[in-house]
CSV table of C-alpha atoms in Angstrom, one decimal:
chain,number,residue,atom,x,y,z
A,34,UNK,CA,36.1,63.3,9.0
A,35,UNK,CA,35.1,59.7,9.8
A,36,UNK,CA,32.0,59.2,12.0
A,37,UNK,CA,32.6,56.8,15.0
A,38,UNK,CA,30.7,52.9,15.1
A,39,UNK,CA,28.5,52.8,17.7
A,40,UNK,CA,28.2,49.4,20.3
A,41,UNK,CA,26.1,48.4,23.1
A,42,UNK,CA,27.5,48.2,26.6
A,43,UNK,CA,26.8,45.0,28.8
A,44,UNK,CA,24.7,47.9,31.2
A,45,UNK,CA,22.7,48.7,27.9
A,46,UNK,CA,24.5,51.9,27.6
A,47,UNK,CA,25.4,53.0,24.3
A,48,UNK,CA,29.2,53.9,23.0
A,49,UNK,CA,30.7,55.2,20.2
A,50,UNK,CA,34.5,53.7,19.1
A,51,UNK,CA,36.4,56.8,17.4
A,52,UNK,CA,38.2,56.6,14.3
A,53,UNK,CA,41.6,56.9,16.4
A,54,UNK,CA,40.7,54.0,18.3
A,55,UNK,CA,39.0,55.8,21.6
A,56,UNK,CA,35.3,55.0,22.9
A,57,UNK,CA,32.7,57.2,24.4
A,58,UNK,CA,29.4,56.7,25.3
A,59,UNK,CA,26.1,58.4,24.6
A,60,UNK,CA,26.3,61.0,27.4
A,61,UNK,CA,29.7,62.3,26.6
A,62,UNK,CA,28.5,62.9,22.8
A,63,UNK,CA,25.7,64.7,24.5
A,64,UNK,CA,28.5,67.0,26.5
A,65,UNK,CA,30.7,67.3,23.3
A,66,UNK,CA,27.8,68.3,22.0
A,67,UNK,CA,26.9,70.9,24.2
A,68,UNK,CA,30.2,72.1,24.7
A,69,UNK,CA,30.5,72.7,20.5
A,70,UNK,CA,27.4,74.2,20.7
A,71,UNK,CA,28.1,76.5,23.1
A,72,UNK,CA,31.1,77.6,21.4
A,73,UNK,CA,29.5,78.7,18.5
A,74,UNK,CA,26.7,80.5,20.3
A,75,UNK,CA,29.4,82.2,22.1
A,76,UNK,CA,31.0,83.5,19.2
A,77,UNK,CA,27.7,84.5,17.7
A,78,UNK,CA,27.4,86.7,20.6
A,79,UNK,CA,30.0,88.1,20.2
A,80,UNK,CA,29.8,88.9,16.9
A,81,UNK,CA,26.7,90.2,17.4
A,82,UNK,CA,28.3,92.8,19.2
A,83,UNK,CA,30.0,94.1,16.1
A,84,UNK,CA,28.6,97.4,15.2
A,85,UNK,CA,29.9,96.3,11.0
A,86,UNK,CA,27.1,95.0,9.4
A,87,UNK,CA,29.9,91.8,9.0
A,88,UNK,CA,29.2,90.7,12.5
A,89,UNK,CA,25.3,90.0,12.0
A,90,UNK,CA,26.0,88.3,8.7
A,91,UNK,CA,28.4,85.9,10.9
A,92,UNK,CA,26.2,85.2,13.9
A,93,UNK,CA,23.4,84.3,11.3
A,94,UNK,CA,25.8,81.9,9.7
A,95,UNK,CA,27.1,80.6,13.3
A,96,UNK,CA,23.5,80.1,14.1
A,97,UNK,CA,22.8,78.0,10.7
A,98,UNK,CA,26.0,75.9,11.6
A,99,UNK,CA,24.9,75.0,14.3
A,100,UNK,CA,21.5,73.9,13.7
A,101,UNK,CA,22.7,71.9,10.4
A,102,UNK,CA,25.4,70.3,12.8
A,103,UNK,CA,23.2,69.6,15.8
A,104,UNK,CA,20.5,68.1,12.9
A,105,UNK,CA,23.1,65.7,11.6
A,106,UNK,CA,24.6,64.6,14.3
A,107,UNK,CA,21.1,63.5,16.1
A,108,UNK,CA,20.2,61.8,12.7
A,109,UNK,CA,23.5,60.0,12.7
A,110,UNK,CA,23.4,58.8,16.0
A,111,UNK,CA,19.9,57.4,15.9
A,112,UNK,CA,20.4,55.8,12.6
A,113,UNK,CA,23.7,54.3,14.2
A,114,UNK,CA,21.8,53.2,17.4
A,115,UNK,CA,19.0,51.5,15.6
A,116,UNK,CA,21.2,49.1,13.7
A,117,UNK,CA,22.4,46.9,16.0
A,118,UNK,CA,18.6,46.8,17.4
A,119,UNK,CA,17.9,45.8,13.9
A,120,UNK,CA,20.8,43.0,13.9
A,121,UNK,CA,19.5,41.6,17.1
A,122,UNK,CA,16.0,41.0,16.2
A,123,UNK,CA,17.4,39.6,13.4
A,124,UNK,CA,19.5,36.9,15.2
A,125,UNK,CA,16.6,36.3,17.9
A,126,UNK,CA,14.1,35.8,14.7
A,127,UNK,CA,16.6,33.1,13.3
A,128,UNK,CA,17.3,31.7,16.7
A,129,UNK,CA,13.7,31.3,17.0
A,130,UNK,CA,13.3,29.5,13.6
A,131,UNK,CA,16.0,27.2,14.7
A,132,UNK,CA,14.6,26.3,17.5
A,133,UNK,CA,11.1,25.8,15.6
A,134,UNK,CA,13.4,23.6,13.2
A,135,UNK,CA,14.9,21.5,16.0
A,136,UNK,CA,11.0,20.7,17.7
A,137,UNK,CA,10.1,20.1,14.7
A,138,UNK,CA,13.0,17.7,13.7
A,139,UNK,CA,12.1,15.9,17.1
A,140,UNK,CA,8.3,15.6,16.7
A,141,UNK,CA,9.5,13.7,13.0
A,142,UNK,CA,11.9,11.7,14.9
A,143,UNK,CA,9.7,10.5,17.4
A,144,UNK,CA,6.8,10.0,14.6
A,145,UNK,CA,9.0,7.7,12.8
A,146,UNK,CA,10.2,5.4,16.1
A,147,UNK,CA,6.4,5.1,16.5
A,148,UNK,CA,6.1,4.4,12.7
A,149,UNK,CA,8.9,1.7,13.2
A,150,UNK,CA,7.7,0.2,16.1
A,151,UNK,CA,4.0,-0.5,14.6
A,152,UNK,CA,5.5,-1.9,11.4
A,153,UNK,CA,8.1,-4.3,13.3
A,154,UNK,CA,4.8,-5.4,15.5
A,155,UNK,CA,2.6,-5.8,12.3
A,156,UNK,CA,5.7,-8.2,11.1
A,157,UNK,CA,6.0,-9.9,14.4
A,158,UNK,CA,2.1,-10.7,14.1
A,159,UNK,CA,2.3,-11.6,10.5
A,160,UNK,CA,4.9,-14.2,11.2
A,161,UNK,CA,3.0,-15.2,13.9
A,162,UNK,CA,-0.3,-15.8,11.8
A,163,UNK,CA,1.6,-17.4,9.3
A,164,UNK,CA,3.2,-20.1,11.4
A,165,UNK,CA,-0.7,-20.9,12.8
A,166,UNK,CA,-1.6,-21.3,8.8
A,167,UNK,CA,1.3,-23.7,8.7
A,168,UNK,CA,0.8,-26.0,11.5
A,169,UNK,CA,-2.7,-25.7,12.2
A,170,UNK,CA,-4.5,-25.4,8.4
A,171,UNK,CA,-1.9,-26.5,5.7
A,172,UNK,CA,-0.6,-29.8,7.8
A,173,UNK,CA,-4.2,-30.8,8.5
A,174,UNK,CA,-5.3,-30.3,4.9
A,175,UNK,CA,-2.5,-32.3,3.4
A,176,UNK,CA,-3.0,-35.0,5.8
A,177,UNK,CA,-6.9,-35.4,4.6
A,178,UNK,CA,-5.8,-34.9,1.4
A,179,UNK,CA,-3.9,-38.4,2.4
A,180,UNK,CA,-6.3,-39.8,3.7
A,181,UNK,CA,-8.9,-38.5,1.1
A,182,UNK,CA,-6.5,-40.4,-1.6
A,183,UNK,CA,-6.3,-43.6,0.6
A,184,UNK,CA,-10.2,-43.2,0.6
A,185,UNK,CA,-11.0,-43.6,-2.7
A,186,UNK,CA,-8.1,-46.8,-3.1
A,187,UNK,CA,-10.5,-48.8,-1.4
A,188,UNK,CA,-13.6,-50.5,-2.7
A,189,UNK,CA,-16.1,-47.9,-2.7
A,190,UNK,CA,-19.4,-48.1,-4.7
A,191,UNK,CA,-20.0,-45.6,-7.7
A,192,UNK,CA,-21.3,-42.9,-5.5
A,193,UNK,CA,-19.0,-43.1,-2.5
A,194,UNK,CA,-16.5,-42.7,-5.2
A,195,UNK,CA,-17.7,-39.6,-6.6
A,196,UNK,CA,-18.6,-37.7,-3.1
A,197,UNK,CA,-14.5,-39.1,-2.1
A,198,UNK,CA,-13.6,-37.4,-5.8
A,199,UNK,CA,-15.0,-34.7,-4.8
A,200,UNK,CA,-14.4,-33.9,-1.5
A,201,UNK,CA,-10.8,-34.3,-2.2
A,202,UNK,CA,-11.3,-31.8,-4.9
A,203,UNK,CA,-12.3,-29.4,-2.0
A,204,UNK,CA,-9.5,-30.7,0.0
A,205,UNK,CA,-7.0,-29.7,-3.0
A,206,UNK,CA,-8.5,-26.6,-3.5
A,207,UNK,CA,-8.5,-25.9,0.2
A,208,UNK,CA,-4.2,-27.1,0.5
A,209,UNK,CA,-3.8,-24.8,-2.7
A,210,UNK,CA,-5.2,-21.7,-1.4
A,211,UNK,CA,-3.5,-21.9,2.3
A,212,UNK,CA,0.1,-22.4,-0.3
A,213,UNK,CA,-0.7,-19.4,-2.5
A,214,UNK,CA,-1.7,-17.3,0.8
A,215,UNK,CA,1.9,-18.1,2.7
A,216,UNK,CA,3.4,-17.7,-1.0
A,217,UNK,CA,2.1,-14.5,-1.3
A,218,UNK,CA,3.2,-13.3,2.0
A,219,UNK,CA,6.8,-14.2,1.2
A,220,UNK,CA,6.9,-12.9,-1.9
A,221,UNK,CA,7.7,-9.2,-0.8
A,222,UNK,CA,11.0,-9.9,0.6
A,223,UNK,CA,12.1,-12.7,-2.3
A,224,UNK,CA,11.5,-10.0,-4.9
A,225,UNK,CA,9.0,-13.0,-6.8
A,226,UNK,CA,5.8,-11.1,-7.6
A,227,UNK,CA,4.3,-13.4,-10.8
A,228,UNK,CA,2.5,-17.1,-10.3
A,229,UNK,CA,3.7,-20.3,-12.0
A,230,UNK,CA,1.2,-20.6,-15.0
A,231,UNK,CA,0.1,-24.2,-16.1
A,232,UNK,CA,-2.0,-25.9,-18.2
A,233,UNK,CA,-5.2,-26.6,-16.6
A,234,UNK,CA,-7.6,-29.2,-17.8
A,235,UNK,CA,-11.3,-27.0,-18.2
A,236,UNK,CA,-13.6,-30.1,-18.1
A,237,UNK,CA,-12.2,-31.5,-15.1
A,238,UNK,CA,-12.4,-27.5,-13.6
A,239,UNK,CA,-15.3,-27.2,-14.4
A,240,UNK,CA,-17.2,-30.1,-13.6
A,241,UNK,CA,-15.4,-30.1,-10.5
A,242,UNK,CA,-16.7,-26.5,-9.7
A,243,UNK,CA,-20.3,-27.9,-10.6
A,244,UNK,CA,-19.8,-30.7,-8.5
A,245,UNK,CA,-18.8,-28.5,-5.5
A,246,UNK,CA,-21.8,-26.3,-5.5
A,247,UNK,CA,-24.3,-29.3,-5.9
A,248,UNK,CA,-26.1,-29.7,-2.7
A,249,UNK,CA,-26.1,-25.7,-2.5
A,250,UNK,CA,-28.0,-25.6,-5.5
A,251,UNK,CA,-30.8,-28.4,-4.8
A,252,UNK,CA,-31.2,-26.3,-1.4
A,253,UNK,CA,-32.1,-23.7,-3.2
A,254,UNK,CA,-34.0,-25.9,-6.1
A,255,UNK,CA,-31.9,-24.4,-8.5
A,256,UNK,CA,-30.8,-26.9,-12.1
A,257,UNK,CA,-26.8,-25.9,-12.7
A,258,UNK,CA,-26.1,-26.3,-16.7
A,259,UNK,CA,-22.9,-26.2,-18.1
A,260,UNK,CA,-22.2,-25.8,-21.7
A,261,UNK,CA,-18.7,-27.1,-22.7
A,262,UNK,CA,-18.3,-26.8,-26.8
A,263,UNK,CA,-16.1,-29.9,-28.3
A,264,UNK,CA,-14.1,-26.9,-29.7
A,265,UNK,CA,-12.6,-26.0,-26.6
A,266,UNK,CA,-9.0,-26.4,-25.8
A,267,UNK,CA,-8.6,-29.4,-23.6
A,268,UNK,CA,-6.2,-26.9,-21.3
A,269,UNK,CA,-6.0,-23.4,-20.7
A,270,UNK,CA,-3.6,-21.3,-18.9
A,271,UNK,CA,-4.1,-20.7,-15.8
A,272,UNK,CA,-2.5,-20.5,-12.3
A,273,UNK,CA,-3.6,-23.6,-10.2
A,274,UNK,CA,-4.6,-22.0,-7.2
A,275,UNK,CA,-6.0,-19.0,-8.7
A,276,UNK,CA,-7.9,-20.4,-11.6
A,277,UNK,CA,-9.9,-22.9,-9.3
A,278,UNK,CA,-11.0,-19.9,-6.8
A,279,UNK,CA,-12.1,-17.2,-9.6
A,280,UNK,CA,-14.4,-20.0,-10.8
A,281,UNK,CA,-15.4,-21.0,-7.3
A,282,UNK,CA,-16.4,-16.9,-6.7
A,283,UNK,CA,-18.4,-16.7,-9.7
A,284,UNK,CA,-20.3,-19.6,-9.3
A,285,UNK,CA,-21.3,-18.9,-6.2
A,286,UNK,CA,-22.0,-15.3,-7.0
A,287,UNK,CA,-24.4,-16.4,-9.8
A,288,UNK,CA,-26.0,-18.8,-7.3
A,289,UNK,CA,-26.2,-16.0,-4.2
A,290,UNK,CA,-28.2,-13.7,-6.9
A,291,UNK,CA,-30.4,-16.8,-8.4
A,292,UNK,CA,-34.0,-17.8,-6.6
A,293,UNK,CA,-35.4,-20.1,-9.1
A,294,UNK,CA,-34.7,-21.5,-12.1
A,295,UNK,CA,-31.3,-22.2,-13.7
A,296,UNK,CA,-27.8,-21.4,-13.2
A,297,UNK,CA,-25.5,-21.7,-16.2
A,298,UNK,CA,-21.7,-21.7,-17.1
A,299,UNK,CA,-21.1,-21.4,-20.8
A,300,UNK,CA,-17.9,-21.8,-22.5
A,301,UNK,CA,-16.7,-20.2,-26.0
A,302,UNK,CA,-13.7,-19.2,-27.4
A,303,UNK,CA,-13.3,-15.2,-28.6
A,304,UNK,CA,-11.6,-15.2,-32.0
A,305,UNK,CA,-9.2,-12.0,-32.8
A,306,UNK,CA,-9.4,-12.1,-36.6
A,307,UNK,CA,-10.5,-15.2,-37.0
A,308,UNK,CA,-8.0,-16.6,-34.8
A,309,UNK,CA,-8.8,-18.4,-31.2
A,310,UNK,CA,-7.5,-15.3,-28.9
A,311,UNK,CA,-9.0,-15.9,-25.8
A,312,UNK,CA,-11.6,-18.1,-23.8
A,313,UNK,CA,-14.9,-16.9,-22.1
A,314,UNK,CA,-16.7,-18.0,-19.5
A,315,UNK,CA,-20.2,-17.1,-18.3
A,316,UNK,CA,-22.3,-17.2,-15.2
A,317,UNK,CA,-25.6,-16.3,-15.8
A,318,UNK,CA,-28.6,-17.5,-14.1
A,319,UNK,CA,-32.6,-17.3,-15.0
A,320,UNK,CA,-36.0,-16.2,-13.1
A,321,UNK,CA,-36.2,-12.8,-11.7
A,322,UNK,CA,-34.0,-10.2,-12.6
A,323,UNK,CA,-32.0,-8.5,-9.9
A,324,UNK,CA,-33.2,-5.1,-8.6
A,325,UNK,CA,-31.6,-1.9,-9.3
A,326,UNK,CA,-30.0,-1.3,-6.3
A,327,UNK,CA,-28.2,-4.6,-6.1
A,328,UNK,CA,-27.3,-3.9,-10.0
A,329,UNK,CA,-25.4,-1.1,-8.7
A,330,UNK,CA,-23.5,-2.5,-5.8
A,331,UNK,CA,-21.8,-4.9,-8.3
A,332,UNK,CA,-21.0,-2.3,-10.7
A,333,UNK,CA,-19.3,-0.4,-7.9
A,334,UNK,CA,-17.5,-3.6,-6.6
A,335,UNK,CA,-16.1,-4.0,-10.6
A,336,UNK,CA,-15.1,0.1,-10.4
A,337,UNK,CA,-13.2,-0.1,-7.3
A,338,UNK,CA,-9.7,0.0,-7.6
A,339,UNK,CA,-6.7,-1.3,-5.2
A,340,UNK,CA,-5.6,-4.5,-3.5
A,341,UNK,CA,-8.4,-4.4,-0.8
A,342,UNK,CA,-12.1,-4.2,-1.0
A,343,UNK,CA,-13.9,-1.1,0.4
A,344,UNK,CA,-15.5,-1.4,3.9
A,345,UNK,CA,-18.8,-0.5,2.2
A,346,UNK,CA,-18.7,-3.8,-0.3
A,347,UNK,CA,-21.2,-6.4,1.1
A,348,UNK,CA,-20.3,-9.9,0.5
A,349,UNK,CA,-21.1,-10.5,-2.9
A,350,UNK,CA,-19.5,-7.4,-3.8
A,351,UNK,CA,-16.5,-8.5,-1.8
A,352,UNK,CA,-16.2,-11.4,-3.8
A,353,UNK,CA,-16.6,-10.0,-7.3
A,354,UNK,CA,-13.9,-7.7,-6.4
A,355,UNK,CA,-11.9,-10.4,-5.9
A,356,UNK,CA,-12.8,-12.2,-8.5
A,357,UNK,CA,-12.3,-9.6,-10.9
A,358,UNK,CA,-8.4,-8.9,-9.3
A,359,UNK,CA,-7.7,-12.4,-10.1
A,360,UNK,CA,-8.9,-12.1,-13.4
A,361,UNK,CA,-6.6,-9.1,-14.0
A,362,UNK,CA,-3.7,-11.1,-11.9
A,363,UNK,CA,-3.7,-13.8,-14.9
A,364,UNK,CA,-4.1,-11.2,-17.8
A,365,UNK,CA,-7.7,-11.4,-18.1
A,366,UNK,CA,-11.1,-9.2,-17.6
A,367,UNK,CA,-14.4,-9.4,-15.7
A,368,UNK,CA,-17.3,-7.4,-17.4
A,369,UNK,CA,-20.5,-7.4,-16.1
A,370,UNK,CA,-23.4,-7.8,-18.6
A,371,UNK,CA,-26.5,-6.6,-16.4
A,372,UNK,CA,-29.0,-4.8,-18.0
A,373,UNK,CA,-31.4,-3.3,-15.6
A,374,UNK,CA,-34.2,-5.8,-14.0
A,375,UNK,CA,-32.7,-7.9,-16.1
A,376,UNK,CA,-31.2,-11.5,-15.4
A,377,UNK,CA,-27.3,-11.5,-13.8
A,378,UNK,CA,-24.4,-12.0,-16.1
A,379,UNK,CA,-20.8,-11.8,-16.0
A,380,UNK,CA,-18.3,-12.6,-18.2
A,381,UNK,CA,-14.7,-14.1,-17.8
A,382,UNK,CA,-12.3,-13.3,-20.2
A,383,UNK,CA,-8.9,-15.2,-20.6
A,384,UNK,CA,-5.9,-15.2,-23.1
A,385,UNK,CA,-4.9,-18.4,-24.3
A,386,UNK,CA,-1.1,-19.3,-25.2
A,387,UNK,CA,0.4,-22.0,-27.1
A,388,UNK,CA,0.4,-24.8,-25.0
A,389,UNK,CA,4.2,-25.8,-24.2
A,390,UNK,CA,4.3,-29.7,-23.5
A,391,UNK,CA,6.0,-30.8,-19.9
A,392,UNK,CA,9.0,-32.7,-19.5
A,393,UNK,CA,8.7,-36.3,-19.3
A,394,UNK,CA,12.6,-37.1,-17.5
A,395,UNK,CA,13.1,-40.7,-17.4
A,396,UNK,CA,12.2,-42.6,-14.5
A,397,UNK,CA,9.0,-40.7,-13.5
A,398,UNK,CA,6.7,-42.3,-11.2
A,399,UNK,CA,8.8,-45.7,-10.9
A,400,UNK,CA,9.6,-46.3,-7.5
A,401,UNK,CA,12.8,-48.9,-7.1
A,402,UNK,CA,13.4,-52.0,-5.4
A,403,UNK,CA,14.8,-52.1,-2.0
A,404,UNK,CA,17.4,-54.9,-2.0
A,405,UNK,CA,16.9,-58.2,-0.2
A,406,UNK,CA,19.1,-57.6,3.0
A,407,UNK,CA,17.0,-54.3,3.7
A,408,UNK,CA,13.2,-55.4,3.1
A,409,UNK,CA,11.2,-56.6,6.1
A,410,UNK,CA,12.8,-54.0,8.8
A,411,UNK,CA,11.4,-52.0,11.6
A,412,UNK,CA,10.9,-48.5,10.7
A,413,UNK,CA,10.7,-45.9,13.6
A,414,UNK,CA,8.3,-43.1,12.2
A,415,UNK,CA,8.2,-39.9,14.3
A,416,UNK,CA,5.2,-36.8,13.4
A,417,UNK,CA,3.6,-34.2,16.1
A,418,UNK,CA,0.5,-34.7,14.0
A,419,UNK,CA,-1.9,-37.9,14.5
A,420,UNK,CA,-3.7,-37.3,10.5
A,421,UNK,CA,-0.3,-37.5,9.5
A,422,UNK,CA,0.5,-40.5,11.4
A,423,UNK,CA,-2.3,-42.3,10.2
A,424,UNK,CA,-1.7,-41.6,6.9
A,425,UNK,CA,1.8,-42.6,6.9
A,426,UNK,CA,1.4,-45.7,8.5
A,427,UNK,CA,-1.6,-46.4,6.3
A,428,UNK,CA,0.9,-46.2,3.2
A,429,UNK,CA,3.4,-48.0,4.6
A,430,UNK,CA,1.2,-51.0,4.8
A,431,UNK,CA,0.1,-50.5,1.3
């Protein structure tokens, strides 16, 4: 015989759906129950009354039917009424995790809007920054770059000449770096992640560079020395606005660390078997020898990895770790040769290429003639900047 499937009732009662299709609930199984067990008691009885031996051997049985019956029937309906207890703390355990899901879910949500937000303001103040450089650093700097030019056109003597050379040297290296800065920020969303690499005249760099950190020197009563062997390339590879600035760093690293004596910048070319490989350059002053805590800040500056310095980089460590990035940037090293108490050295490491020759197109540099019927006109020149005026006018009446 098939056992009914027990359900709950909306009141919380209990029911059991028969086989044949009918339903009862817990206390009519109780009453079936007691009416089955009653029964069989009452035929024990009465087989008890028996006087054949028979009788007692049948009330014993009654008596072990019914406790094996009443024993089943209890474990089967406790059994049946525990499992859908078990189903529902089941579905209440999963309704729970799906609403832990769901809060969760939201709390990601409303992490990323944040997320979003911050990085659309950091863009909005990026562009904003950038536009300042523009107008207010790069337009100035090309307009004394002008004027700078127009400057040294006119009849200077030998040594207004050379402070006009090189203050527009500053000027240029000044104008490059504020390019190569907006460059560099546009270069994310162009997909353009490598610098143009040129051939750069190292005599004219470098005595450029010397000429730059002059006066700092005889402040300080320092001698700069540079050592240029004739067996130098006249032009290395190099970007323009980066090779200019990693030279700029070092120098003035050398001369940050220096308190008397000399400051030098030697040249030489490292040979791979036997063949000109690479060029070196090195800073290294003379006098006291640096101590050995400042020894290792700039080894820790040179193991630092990343794009930014560390917040616990001083200034000359800030700027070795830039110049050492834009040594690796153009495929070369930065190795610091500081023995302890010992004089500061570093050395700047280079590859050198083939020099490919540049283009000479026809035409370069001429400038033509304006025919008769147009020469001697008006011309209505319009710029929100006054250097730039000036300096347009001023070649215009060249």
């Amino acid at each position: 015989m098939k056992s009914g499937i027990f359900q709950e009732t909306d009141a919380g009662q209990q029911k059991m759906i028969s086989p044949s299709g009918t339903s009862f609930n817990g206390r009519s199984r109780s009453t079936i129950l007691s009416w089955v067990a009653s029964g069989i008691l009452l035929a024990s009885a009465v087989l008890l009354l028996l006087p054949s031996p028979t009788g007692w051997k049948m009330a014993l049985l009654a008596f072990a039917v019914t406790a094996v019956s009443a024993l089943l029937f209890s474990f089967h309906y406790r059994r049946a009424g525990t499992a859908p207890e078990r189903a529902k703390a089941g579905m209440e355990e999963s309704a729970r995790a799906i609403q832990e899901l769901k809060q969760e879910l939201a709390k990601r949500d409303v992490a990323l809007d944040r997320l979003s937000r911050d990085v659309q303001l950091a863009r909005s103040s990026l562009e904003r920054l950038l536009a300042l450089v523009n107008q207010e650093i790069r337009i100035p700097a090309e307009g004394l770059l002008e004027m700078t030019e127009l400057l040294m056109d006119s009849d200077l003597d030998a040594r207004a000449q050379r402070l006009a050379k090189t203050m527009r040297s500053s000027v240029e290296g000044l104008a490059e770096a504020v390019r190569s800065a907006l460059d560099s920020a546009h270069r994310p969303e162009t997909g353009d992640s490598e610098s143009a690499t040129e051939e750069i005249d190292l005599g004219s760099l470098v005595r450029e560079t010397l000429q730059r950190f002059d006066n700092r020197a005889r402040q300080k009563k320092l001698n700069l020395v540079a050592n240029l062997p004739s067996t130098l390339p006249a032009t290395v590879p190099g970007v323009p606005a980066q090779l200019p600035q990693l030279l700029e760093n070092l120098l003035g690293i050398t001369l940050t660390l220096s308190e008397e004596g000399e400051v030098h910048l030697d040249a030489d070319l490292g040979r791979e078997k036997g063949i000109p490989a690479r060029i070196e350059l090195r800073f290294c002053n003379t006098g006291p020898g640096i101590s050995h805590a400042q020894q290792a800040a700039l080894f820790n500056a040179l193991a630092c990895s990343g794009e930014i310095p560390p917040d616990n980089l001083d200034a000359t460590g800030r700027a070795l770790f830039i110049a050492r990035r834009l040594a690796k940037s153009m495929g070369g090293e930065l190795v610091l040769q500081t023995p302890r108490g010992e004089n500061f050295c570093v050395v700047l490491s280079l590859p050198l290429k083939a020099p490919v020759p540049a283009p000479d197109p026809e035409g370069l540099g001429t400038v033509p003639e304006l025919p008769a019927e147009r020469q001697k006109r008006r011309i209505l020149l319009a710029d929100d900047n006054a250097v730039n005026r000036l300096v347009a006018v001023s070649m215009l009446q060249v």
